[in-house]
Coordinates of C-alpha atoms in Angstrom, one line a residue:
Chain A
M160 CA 41.0 13.8 -69.2
T161 CA 38.3 16.4 -69.5
L162 CA 37.1 18.4 -66.5
R163 CA 33.8 16.4 -66.7
R164 CA 35.6 13.1 -66.4
F165 CA 37.8 14.4 -63.7
L166 CA 34.8 15.4 -61.5
V167 CA 33.0 12.1 -62.0
A168 CA 36.1 10.3 -60.9
I169 CA 36.5 12.5 -57.8
L170 CA 32.8 12.0 -56.8
T171 CA 33.0 8.3 -57.3
L172 CA 36.0 8.2 -55.0
V173 CA 34.3 10.2 -52.3
A174 CA 31.2 8.0 -52.5
G175 CA 33.3 4.9 -52.5
A176 CA 35.2 6.1 -49.5
A177 CA 32.0 6.8 -47.7
L178 CA 30.7 3.3 -48.4
T179 CA 34.0 1.8 -47.4
C180 CA 33.9 3.7 -44.1
R181 CA 30.4 2.4 -43.5
G182 CA 31.7 -1.1 -44.2
Q183 CA 34.5 -0.7 -41.7
E184 CA 32.1 0.4 -38.9
P185 CA 29.2 -2.0 -39.1
A186 CA 26.2 -1.5 -36.9
L187 CA 26.5 -2.9 -33.4
S188 CA 25.1 -6.3 -32.9
A189 CA 22.2 -7.0 -30.5
E190 CA 24.6 -8.7 -28.1
E191 CA 26.9 -5.7 -28.2
L192 CA 24.0 -3.3 -27.5
V193 CA 22.8 -5.4 -24.6
L194 CA 26.3 -5.8 -23.3
E195 CA 27.0 -2.1 -23.4
R196 CA 23.8 -1.4 -21.3
E197 CA 24.6 -4.2 -18.9
V198 CA 28.1 -2.9 -18.3
Q199 CA 26.8 0.6 -17.8
K200 CA 24.2 -0.5 -15.3
L201 CA 26.5 -2.9 -13.5
R202 CA 29.1 -0.2 -13.0
A203 CA 26.5 2.0 -11.2
Q204 CA 25.3 -0.9 -9.1
V205 CA 28.7 -2.1 -8.1
E206 CA 29.6 1.4 -7.1
A207 CA 26.4 1.6 -5.0
A208 CA 27.0 -1.9 -3.5
E209 CA 30.5 -1.2 -2.6
A210 CA 29.4 2.1 -0.9
G211 CA 26.8 0.1 1.0
T212 CA 23.8 1.9 -0.7
L213 CA 22.7 -0.9 -3.0
L214 CA 19.4 -1.4 -1.2
D215 CA 19.1 2.0 0.4
F216 CA 15.4 2.1 -0.1
D217 CA 13.0 4.6 1.6
Q218 CA 9.7 3.1 2.9
M219 CA 9.1 0.1 0.8
L220 CA 11.0 -2.4 -1.2
V221 CA 9.4 -4.6 -3.8
V222 CA 11.4 -7.5 -5.2
V223 CA 10.2 -9.4 -8.2
D224 CA 11.8 -12.6 -9.5
Q225 CA 12.7 -13.0 -13.2
D226 CA 10.8 -16.3 -13.4
L227 CA 7.6 -14.6 -12.4
V228 CA 8.0 -11.9 -15.1
Q229 CA 8.8 -14.7 -17.6
R230 CA 5.7 -16.7 -16.6
L231 CA 3.5 -13.5 -16.9
L232 CA 4.9 -12.8 -20.3
E233 CA 4.4 -16.5 -21.4
S234 CA 0.8 -16.3 -20.2
A235 CA 0.2 -13.3 -22.5
T236 CA 1.7 -14.9 -25.6
P237 CA 1.1 -15.2 -28.4
L238 CA 0.8 -11.5 -28.9
E239 CA 0.0 -10.2 -32.3
G240 CA -0.7 -6.8 -33.8
D241 CA 0.4 -4.0 -36.1
V242 CA 3.3 -2.0 -34.7
G243 CA 3.5 0.9 -37.1
Q244 CA 5.4 1.7 -40.3
G245 CA 3.5 -1.1 -42.1
F246 CA 4.7 -3.9 -39.8
H247 CA 2.8 -6.7 -38.2
V248 CA 4.5 -8.6 -35.4
R249 CA 3.6 -11.7 -33.6
I250 CA 5.4 -12.6 -30.3
D251 CA 5.5 -16.4 -29.7
A252 CA 7.9 -16.7 -26.8
A253 CA 9.4 -14.6 -24.1
R254 CA 12.3 -14.8 -21.7
A255 CA 13.3 -12.6 -18.8
E256 CA 16.8 -12.4 -17.3
F257 CA 17.6 -10.1 -14.4
A258 CA 21.2 -11.1 -13.8
N259 CA 23.4 -8.4 -15.2
G260 CA 22.2 -5.0 -14.1
V261 CA 19.5 -4.9 -16.7
A262 CA 16.0 -6.4 -16.5
L263 CA 16.4 -8.0 -19.9
V264 CA 13.4 -9.2 -21.8
H265 CA 13.9 -11.3 -24.9
L266 CA 10.9 -11.7 -27.2
D267 CA 10.9 -14.1 -30.1
G268 CA 8.4 -14.1 -32.9
E269 CA 7.7 -13.2 -36.5
A270 CA 7.6 -9.8 -38.3
S271 CA 5.8 -9.3 -41.6
L272 CA 5.1 -6.4 -43.9
V273 CA 1.4 -5.8 -44.1
G274 CA 0.1 -6.6 -47.6
R275 CA 3.4 -7.8 -48.9
G276 CA 3.4 -11.4 -47.9
I277 CA 6.9 -11.2 -46.6
S278 CA 7.8 -12.4 -43.1
A279 CA 10.8 -13.3 -41.1
Q280 CA 11.7 -14.6 -37.7
M281 CA 12.7 -11.9 -35.3
S282 CA 14.2 -11.5 -31.8
L283 CA 13.7 -8.4 -29.7
Y284 CA 15.9 -7.5 -26.8
G285 CA 14.5 -5.0 -24.4
G286 CA 14.8 -3.9 -20.8
L287 CA 12.4 -2.9 -18.1
D288 CA 14.0 0.5 -17.9
V289 CA 11.2 2.6 -16.4
V290 CA 9.3 1.2 -13.4
E291 CA 6.3 3.2 -12.2
L292 CA 3.1 3.0 -10.2
D293 CA -0.1 3.2 -12.3
P294 CA -1.8 6.4 -11.1
A295 CA -5.2 4.8 -11.4
S296 CA -4.8 1.4 -9.9
G297 CA -1.5 1.7 -8.0
V298 CA -0.2 -1.4 -9.7
L299 CA 3.6 -1.5 -10.2
R300 CA 4.4 -1.7 -13.9
A301 CA 7.4 -1.5 -16.1
R302 CA 7.8 -0.3 -19.6
V303 CA 10.0 -2.3 -22.0
A304 CA 12.6 -0.1 -23.8
V305 CA 13.7 -1.7 -27.1
Y306 CA 17.5 -2.2 -27.1
A307 CA 17.8 -4.1 -30.4
V308 CA 15.9 -6.2 -32.9
E309 CA 17.5 -9.0 -34.8
I310 CA 16.2 -10.5 -38.0
P311 CA 18.7 -13.2 -38.8
K312 CA 17.5 -14.0 -42.3
A313 CA 16.4 -10.5 -43.3
D314 CA 18.8 -10.5 -46.3
V315 CA 17.7 -13.9 -47.5
L316 CA 14.1 -12.9 -47.3
G317 CA 14.6 -9.6 -49.0
I318 CA 13.4 -7.4 -46.2
D319 CA 16.7 -6.1 -45.1
E320 CA 16.0 -2.5 -45.8
P321 CA 12.5 -2.4 -44.3
A322 CA 13.8 -4.4 -41.3
R323 CA 15.9 -1.4 -40.4
R324 CA 12.7 0.5 -39.9
L325 CA 11.2 -2.3 -37.7
T326 CA 13.5 -1.5 -34.8
Q327 CA 12.4 2.1 -35.0
A328 CA 8.7 1.2 -35.3
L329 CA 8.9 -1.1 -32.2
A330 CA 11.0 1.4 -30.2
E331 CA 8.7 4.3 -31.0
G332 CA 5.5 3.0 -29.6
G333 CA 5.0 -0.2 -31.5
L334 CA 6.0 -2.6 -28.7
E335 CA 4.0 -0.4 -26.2
T336 CA 1.0 -0.8 -28.4
L337 CA 1.5 -4.6 -28.7
L338 CA 2.5 -5.5 -25.2
G339 CA 1.8 -2.4 -23.1
P340 CA 3.6 -2.0 -19.8
I341 CA 4.4 -5.2 -17.9
E342 CA 2.3 -5.2 -14.7
V343 CA 4.0 -6.6 -11.6
P344 CA 1.5 -8.1 -9.1
V345 CA 2.1 -5.5 -6.4
R346 CA -0.3 -2.7 -5.8
I347 CA 0.4 0.4 -3.7
E348 CA -2.8 2.3 -3.4
D349 CA -2.9 6.0 -3.0
R350 CA -5.1 6.0 0.1
L351 CA -6.3 3.8 2.9
R352 CA -10.1 3.9 3.0
L353 CA -12.8 2.6 5.4
P354 CA -16.5 3.4 4.8
A355 CA -18.6 5.3 7.3
L356 CA -20.4 3.2 9.9
R357 CA -23.8 4.0 11.2
T358 CA -25.6 1.6 13.5
R359 CA -28.1 2.0 16.3
R360 CA -25.3 2.3 18.8
I361 CA -22.4 3.9 17.0
S362 CA -21.6 6.4 14.3
I363 CA -18.1 6.6 12.8
P364 CA -17.3 8.8 9.8
A365 CA -15.5 7.4 6.8
L366 CA -11.8 7.1 7.0
D367 CA -9.6 8.4 4.2
V368 CA -5.9 8.5 4.7
P369 CA -4.0 9.6 1.6
V370 CA -0.7 8.0 0.8
A371 CA 1.7 9.5 -1.7
A372 CA 4.0 6.9 -3.2
T373 CA 6.5 7.0 -6.0
V374 CA 9.2 4.7 -7.3
S375 CA 12.5 6.0 -6.1
S376 CA 15.1 3.4 -7.1
V377 CA 15.4 0.4 -9.3
R378 CA 18.2 -2.2 -9.2
V379 CA 18.6 -5.4 -11.1
F380 CA 20.8 -8.2 -9.9
A381 CA 20.7 -11.9 -8.8
G382 CA 17.8 -12.7 -11.0
K383 CA 15.5 -10.1 -9.4
L384 CA 14.2 -6.6 -9.9
W385 CA 14.5 -4.5 -6.8
V386 CA 12.2 -1.5 -6.7
G387 CA 12.4 1.0 -3.9
V388 CA 9.3 3.0 -3.2
R389 CA 9.1 6.3 -1.4
A390 CA 5.8 6.6 0.5
Q391 CA 4.4 9.3 2.8
V392 CA 1.3 9.4 4.8
E393 CA -0.5 12.7 4.2
G394 CA -2.9 14.2 6.6
P395 CA -6.3 15.5 5.4
A396 CA -5.0 19.0 5.3
D397 CA -1.9 18.1 3.4
E398 CA -4.1 16.6 0.7
L399 CA -5.3 20.0 -0.4
C400 CA -1.9 21.4 -1.0
T401 CA 0.3 18.5 -1.9
S402 CA 0.3 17.2 -5.5
R403 CA 0.8 13.6 -6.1
G404 CA 3.2 12.1 -8.6
G405 CA 6.9 12.2 -9.1
G406 CA 9.4 10.2 -10.9
Chain B
M537 CA 24.0 20.1 -62.0
R538 CA 23.6 16.4 -62.7
L539 CA 27.0 15.8 -61.3
V540 CA 26.1 17.6 -58.0
L541 CA 22.9 15.5 -57.7
L542 CA 24.9 12.3 -58.4
A543 CA 27.4 13.2 -55.7
A544 CA 24.7 14.1 -53.2
A545 CA 23.0 10.8 -53.9
L546 CA 26.1 8.8 -53.5
L547 CA 27.0 10.5 -50.3
A548 CA 23.5 10.0 -48.9
L549 CA 23.7 6.3 -49.7
G550 CA 27.0 6.0 -48.0
T551 CA 25.9 7.8 -44.9
A552 CA 22.3 6.6 -44.6
P553 CA 21.2 6.3 -41.0
H554 CA 21.3 2.8 -39.5
S555 CA 18.5 1.3 -37.4
T556 CA 21.1 0.4 -34.8
P557 CA 24.0 2.7 -33.9
P558 CA 27.3 2.2 -35.7
R559 CA 30.3 1.0 -33.8
A560 CA 32.4 3.9 -32.6
S561 CA 36.0 3.4 -33.3
A562 CA 36.9 3.6 -29.6
S563 CA 34.1 1.2 -28.5
P564 CA 35.4 -1.9 -26.6
S565 CA 35.2 -5.1 -28.5
L566 CA 32.7 -7.8 -27.8
P567 CA 35.3 -9.9 -25.8
Q568 CA 36.2 -6.8 -23.8
L569 CA 32.6 -6.1 -23.0
R570 CA 32.0 -9.7 -21.9
A571 CA 35.1 -9.7 -19.7
E572 CA 34.1 -6.4 -18.1
R573 CA 30.6 -7.6 -17.5
E574 CA 31.9 -10.8 -15.8
T575 CA 34.3 -8.8 -13.6
L576 CA 31.6 -6.3 -12.5
R577 CA 29.1 -9.1 -11.9
A578 CA 31.6 -10.9 -9.7
R579 CA 32.2 -7.7 -7.7
L580 CA 28.4 -7.1 -7.4
E581 CA 27.8 -10.7 -6.2
A582 CA 30.5 -10.3 -3.6
A583 CA 28.9 -7.1 -2.3
V584 CA 25.4 -8.6 -2.4
E585 CA 26.6 -11.5 -0.2
R586 CA 27.6 -8.9 2.5
D587 CA 24.2 -7.2 2.3
P588 CA 21.8 -8.7 5.0
L589 CA 18.7 -7.5 3.3
A590 CA 19.7 -8.9 -0.1
T591 CA 20.7 -12.2 1.4
R592 CA 17.4 -12.4 3.3
V593 CA 15.5 -12.0 0.0
L594 CA 17.7 -14.4 -1.9
G595 CA 17.4 -16.9 0.8
G596 CA 13.7 -17.2 0.4
N597 CA 12.2 -19.2 -2.4
T598 CA 9.7 -16.5 -3.4
D599 CA 8.5 -14.7 -6.5
V600 CA 7.6 -11.5 -4.8
V601 CA 8.7 -9.8 -1.6
L602 CA 7.1 -6.7 -0.3
A603 CA 9.1 -5.2 2.6
I604 CA 7.7 -2.1 4.4
R605 CA 9.6 -0.2 7.0
T606 CA 7.9 -0.4 10.3
D607 CA 8.2 3.3 10.9
F608 CA 6.1 3.9 7.8
V609 CA 3.5 1.3 8.9
E610 CA 3.6 3.0 12.3
S611 CA 3.0 6.4 10.9
L612 CA 0.2 5.0 8.7
L613 CA -1.5 3.2 11.6
A614 CA -1.1 6.2 13.9
E615 CA -2.9 8.4 11.3
V616 CA -5.6 5.8 10.9
A617 CA -6.1 5.5 14.7
H618 CA -6.1 9.2 15.1
Q619 CA -8.6 9.8 12.3
Y620 CA -10.7 6.8 13.0
F621 CA -11.4 7.7 16.6
D622 CA -11.6 11.4 15.9
D623 CA -15.3 11.7 15.7
V624 CA -17.0 8.6 17.0
V625 CA -20.5 9.0 18.4
L626 CA -21.7 6.4 20.9
D627 CA -25.4 6.1 21.7
L628 CA -25.4 5.4 25.4
A629 CA -29.1 4.8 25.7
A630 CA -30.0 1.8 27.9
V631 CA -26.6 1.9 29.6
A632 CA -27.3 1.4 33.2
V633 CA -25.6 1.2 36.6
D634 CA -26.9 0.2 40.0
A635 CA -25.9 0.2 43.6
D636 CA -27.4 -1.0 46.8
G637 CA -26.8 -1.0 50.5
A638 CA -28.2 -1.6 53.9
I639 CA -28.9 0.8 56.7
G640 CA -28.9 -0.2 60.3
T641 CA -28.5 1.2 63.8
K642 CA -26.6 0.1 66.9
T643 CA -28.7 -0.9 69.8
A644 CA -28.1 -2.4 73.2
F645 CA -28.7 -5.8 71.6
G646 CA -26.4 -5.2 68.7
R647 CA -26.8 -3.9 65.2
L648 CA -30.4 -3.7 64.1
E649 CA -31.0 -3.7 60.4
L650 CA -33.6 -1.0 59.3
G651 CA -33.8 -1.6 55.7
E652 CA -32.1 -1.9 52.3
W653 CA -32.0 0.6 49.5
Q654 CA -31.4 0.1 45.8
L655 CA -30.4 2.7 43.4
A656 CA -30.4 2.3 39.6
A657 CA -29.4 4.9 37.0
S658 CA -30.1 4.2 33.4
I659 CA -29.4 6.5 30.5
E660 CA -32.6 7.2 28.5
R661 CA -31.0 9.5 25.9
L662 CA -27.4 10.5 25.8
R663 CA -24.8 10.4 23.0
G664 CA -21.1 10.4 23.8
R665 CA -18.7 11.9 21.4
L666 CA -15.1 10.7 21.3
R667 CA -12.0 12.4 20.0
A668 CA -8.6 10.8 19.7
G669 CA -5.2 12.1 20.4
H670 CA -2.0 10.8 18.9
P671 CA -1.4 7.2 19.6
R672 CA 1.7 5.4 20.7
L673 CA 2.6 2.2 18.8
R674 CA 4.9 -0.6 19.6
F675 CA 5.7 -3.5 17.2
H676 CA 6.3 -7.0 18.3
E677 CA 5.9 -10.3 16.5
N678 CA 3.0 -9.9 14.1
Q679 CA 1.1 -7.3 16.0
V680 CA 1.2 -3.7 17.1
D681 CA 0.2 -2.5 20.5
V682 CA -1.6 0.8 20.2
D683 CA -2.2 3.1 23.1
V684 CA -4.5 6.0 22.1
P685 CA -5.7 8.8 24.3
V686 CA -9.4 9.3 23.8
Q687 CA -11.1 12.5 24.9
V688 CA -14.8 12.3 25.7
L689 CA -16.5 15.5 24.9
P690 CA -19.2 16.8 27.2
A691 CA -22.8 16.1 26.1
S692 CA -26.2 16.4 27.6
G693 CA -29.0 13.9 27.8
R694 CA -31.7 12.3 30.0
I695 CA -30.9 9.9 32.9
A696 CA -33.5 8.0 34.8
I697 CA -32.9 7.5 38.5
D698 CA -34.8 4.7 40.4
F699 CA -34.6 4.6 44.1
A700 CA -36.3 2.0 46.3
W701 CA -36.4 1.5 50.0
D702 CA -37.2 -1.8 51.5
S703 CA -37.8 -1.7 55.3
K704 CA -36.6 -4.7 57.3
G705 CA -37.3 -6.1 60.7
L706 CA -38.9 -3.8 63.3
A707 CA -38.8 -0.9 60.9
N708 CA -41.0 -2.8 58.6
V709 CA -43.8 -2.6 61.2
V710 CA -43.7 1.2 61.4
C711 CA -42.4 2.2 58.0
R712 CA -43.6 1.8 54.5
D713 CA -41.5 0.8 51.6
F714 CA -41.3 3.3 48.9
A715 CA -39.8 3.8 45.4
V716 CA -39.0 7.0 43.6
R717 CA -38.4 7.3 39.9
Q718 CA -37.2 10.5 38.3
V719 CA -36.1 11.2 34.7
L720 CA -33.6 14.0 34.9
D721 CA -31.3 16.1 32.9
G722 CA -27.8 14.5 32.9
R723 CA -24.6 15.0 31.2
V724 CA -21.4 13.3 30.2
L725 CA -18.5 15.0 31.8
A726 CA -15.4 15.9 29.8
Q727 CA -12.9 13.2 30.5
Q728 CA -9.9 11.4 29.0
H729 CA -9.3 7.7 28.7
R730 CA -6.6 5.6 27.3
L731 CA -7.8 3.1 24.8
R732 CA -5.6 0.1 24.4
V733 CA -5.8 -1.8 21.1
V734 CA -3.8 -4.6 19.7
I735 CA -3.6 -4.5 15.9
R736 CA -2.9 -7.9 14.4
L737 CA -1.2 -7.9 11.1
A738 CA -2.0 -10.7 8.7
S739 CA -1.6 -11.5 5.0
G740 CA -4.3 -13.3 3.2
D741 CA -5.3 -13.1 -0.5
G742 CA -2.3 -11.0 -1.0
G743 CA -3.5 -8.2 1.1
L744 CA -1.9 -7.0 4.3
S745 CA -4.6 -6.5 6.8
A746 CA -4.6 -4.8 10.2
T747 CA -7.2 -6.1 12.6
P748 CA -7.6 -4.2 15.8
V749 CA -8.7 -6.0 19.0
L750 CA -9.7 -4.0 22.1
S751 CA -7.7 -5.0 25.1
E752 CA -10.3 -3.6 27.4
R753 CA -13.9 -3.4 26.3
G754 CA -15.3 -1.5 29.2
V755 CA -14.8 2.2 29.8
P756 CA -15.9 3.9 33.0
L757 CA -17.9 6.9 31.6
R758 CA -18.3 9.6 34.2
V759 CA -21.7 11.2 34.0
D760 CA -23.4 13.6 36.3
L761 CA -26.8 15.3 36.9
T762 CA -27.3 18.9 36.4
P763 CA -27.5 21.0 39.6
E764 CA -31.3 21.3 39.0
S765 CA -31.5 17.5 38.8
W766 CA -29.6 17.1 42.0
A767 CA -31.9 19.5 43.7
S768 CA -34.8 17.5 42.4
V769 CA -33.4 14.2 43.7
T770 CA -32.7 15.8 47.1
Q771 CA -36.2 17.1 47.2
A772 CA -37.7 13.7 46.4
L773 CA -35.7 11.9 49.1
E774 CA -36.4 14.5 51.7
A775 CA -40.1 14.1 51.0
Q776 CA -39.7 10.7 52.5
D777 CA -38.1 12.1 55.6
S778 CA -41.3 12.1 57.6
P779 CA -42.8 9.8 60.3
G780 CA -44.1 6.6 58.9
R781 CA -42.0 6.9 55.7
C782 CA -38.8 6.1 57.4
G783 CA -36.9 9.0 55.8
M784 CA -35.6 9.6 59.3
F785 CA -33.8 6.3 59.1
L786 CA -32.9 6.7 55.5
K787 CA -30.9 9.8 55.9
P788 CA -31.3 11.4 52.4
E789 CA -27.9 13.0 52.5
R790 CA -26.4 9.6 52.8
V791 CA -28.2 8.3 49.7
L792 CA -27.2 11.4 47.9
G793 CA -23.6 10.8 48.8
E794 CA -23.9 7.2 47.4
L795 CA -25.4 8.6 44.2
R796 CA -22.6 11.1 43.8
A797 CA -20.0 8.4 44.4
L798 CA -21.7 6.3 41.8
A799 CA -21.5 9.1 39.3
A800 CA -17.9 9.7 40.1
R801 CA -17.0 6.1 39.6
G802 CA -18.5 6.2 36.2
I803 CA -20.9 4.1 34.4
Q804 CA -19.2 1.1 32.9
V805 CA -19.8 1.4 29.1
R806 CA -19.1 -1.7 27.0
L807 CA -17.6 -0.5 23.8
P808 CA -19.5 -2.1 20.9
D809 CA -17.9 -4.7 18.6
E810 CA -18.4 -2.5 15.6
L811 CA -16.1 0.2 17.1
V812 CA -13.0 -1.6 15.7
R813 CA -12.8 -2.8 12.1
S814 CA -10.1 -4.4 10.0
V815 CA -8.3 -2.2 7.4
R816 CA -6.3 -3.3 4.4
L817 CA -2.9 -1.6 4.2
P818 CA -2.5 0.2 0.9
A819 CA 0.4 -2.0 -0.2
Q820 CA -0.5 -5.5 -1.2
L821 CA 0.1 -8.3 -3.6
A822 CA -2.3 -8.2 -6.6
Q823 CA -4.2 -11.2 -7.9
Q824 CA -4.6 -9.9 -11.4
V825 CA -2.3 -8.1 -13.8
R826 CA -2.8 -6.8 -17.3
L827 CA -0.4 -7.7 -20.1
G828 CA -1.1 -6.6 -23.6
A829 CA -4.8 -6.9 -24.0
R830 CA -5.2 -9.7 -21.5
D831 CA -6.0 -9.8 -17.9
V832 CA -3.9 -12.5 -16.2
E833 CA -5.4 -14.1 -13.2
L834 CA -2.9 -15.0 -10.5
S835 CA -2.8 -17.4 -7.7
L836 CA -0.8 -16.8 -4.5
H837 CA 1.0 -19.7 -2.9
R838 CA 2.6 -19.9 0.5
P839 CA 1.9 -16.2 1.4
A840 CA 4.0 -15.4 4.4
L841 CA 4.2 -12.4 6.8
Q842 CA 6.9 -11.6 9.2
V843 CA 7.1 -8.5 11.4
D844 CA 10.2 -7.5 13.2
A845 CA 11.5 -4.2 14.6
E846 CA 12.7 -3.0 11.2
L847 CA 10.4 -4.5 8.5
V848 CA 6.9 -5.8 7.8
W849 CA 7.8 -8.5 5.4
S850 CA 5.3 -10.1 3.0
S851 CA 6.2 -12.7 0.4
A852 CA 4.6 -15.3 -1.8
R853 CA 5.0 -17.6 -4.7
I854 CA 2.8 -16.7 -7.6
S855 CA 1.4 -18.7 -10.5
A856 CA -0.6 -17.5 -13.5
T857 CA -3.9 -19.4 -13.6
G858 CA -5.4 -18.0 -16.7
A859 CA -5.5 -15.1 -19.1
R860 CA -8.5 -13.5 -20.8
R861 CA -9.3 -10.5 -22.9
P862 CA -11.1 -7.9 -20.9
A863 CA -14.2 -6.3 -22.3
A864 CA -13.1 -2.8 -21.2
A865 CA -10.4 -0.9 -23.0
P866 CA -7.0 -1.0 -21.3
S867 CA -6.1 1.9 -19.0
A868 CA -4.6 4.8 -20.7
A869 CA -0.8 4.5 -20.5
S870 CA -0.4 8.1 -21.2
R871 CA -1.7 9.2 -17.8
A872 CA 0.8 10.6 -15.3
S873 CA 2.5 8.0 -13.3
R874 CA 4.8 7.7 -10.3
S875 CA 7.9 6.4 -11.9
G876 CA 11.5 5.6 -11.4
S877 CA 14.2 4.5 -13.8
A878 CA 16.6 1.6 -13.6

């Protein structure tokens, strides 16, 4: 055996070993990814619940039922648009499940490669991980973090490799572009206002009481999303030196 | 060189990044994860059953619950009441007060009535300025009792005094009736009152509203004449103290005493309806949300409000009644927000 042949043999073995290792540790399935998050969140919530601090909210508590979120999502479907990296996605159906520590959102639809005429059914598993108050309107809204995307027939349809990029495209702003944050019908405004009143008999200046509010805790159990809000009334003088916002 | 490139290509192929993370060798298996989730879920459910707030929420068949601690609502309403009544100007023009009395004398045949007097004071031009202190609030049922100290700041204006004497009986034969009208410099005295307001909390159209109702509409406002004006009144009454004018019966000092007593009692000012107005609390159920590029119209059903010592509790069932694409661009998601994480 020449040195050249020997090196080829060694390199083939190394590459083969690498491929074999890859085969032994396949990517986690969508169910596993979701389960891992659920277990992680449930652990924290069980700990809080058993310590008596599960709903230890500050000034306000907003509780939203999973059925309402599902109805809202259904009313917005079908949703369709480009999500980046050459993908076009249409969402036809949505489900929400807030039972296991995670505000799970399951979106079903179709993904296609723009200009390629190839498409496949897809399922997206995401969670309402970040809940916030819209700074302009005060509406409570939640952003959907992408946990996993499944394309059951990706291999058959020949888009297996591009499909790997779909998860990345959706996670890195694609879903946000398509769906945006999910607004919950609760509004916490940043001030209480009353216009000035001037009549023949009475004169009252305008009333403006600033309120600083931020989301302070989020729990998910029993089919509901439980959002604690910290709120503080600020006097007129405080307004000048207290910045709003938080997180 | 070709061999090195071949090796690198093969290695790159073998270790190409996955779109989903690979399983770590120590990761629990799917059955293990499922079992752990069920165990944790059971423990959480058991803990939730012991939580009175959670059981209250879960016991109601609602889509949204908004619970606000009463101490927050209290601090909000206290600030509202404090600011709202902090610089209220009341135009007291046309506010009037009157008094009357009879003057008689004892005779051998009994009491003889000499005449009747009438006194009226009306404000021609005077503006009262109110300034509020810190209120006390008490929650009960769906309302809040507010007791707010209100300071009335001193102010100057013009007050018209009308005095009339009507002789009676024998005095009428020898005396003439007379009337005196003087418009004088007056003033509102610095004084403090307690304004009692009941704030009724209600939910309607998703909003939590606080509607104040004044428990007492009338406030006795103490006004006075300037020393110069008192001197002027005295002079006018004494001018009647001459034969034929019955001032000798009238006793100006007595009328002056009545006038001073009237001022001390205060002029009953009826607070105008516009003084109290409803406010919407800054936390409310919305009737429209945006999802994707659509505005979703919502309809609230069975909105309910409960107030107890701990919480102001608002809840409703919600249905989506329609979605439409708005003309305006969606709000920028990149703006700073007030967020929390699950």
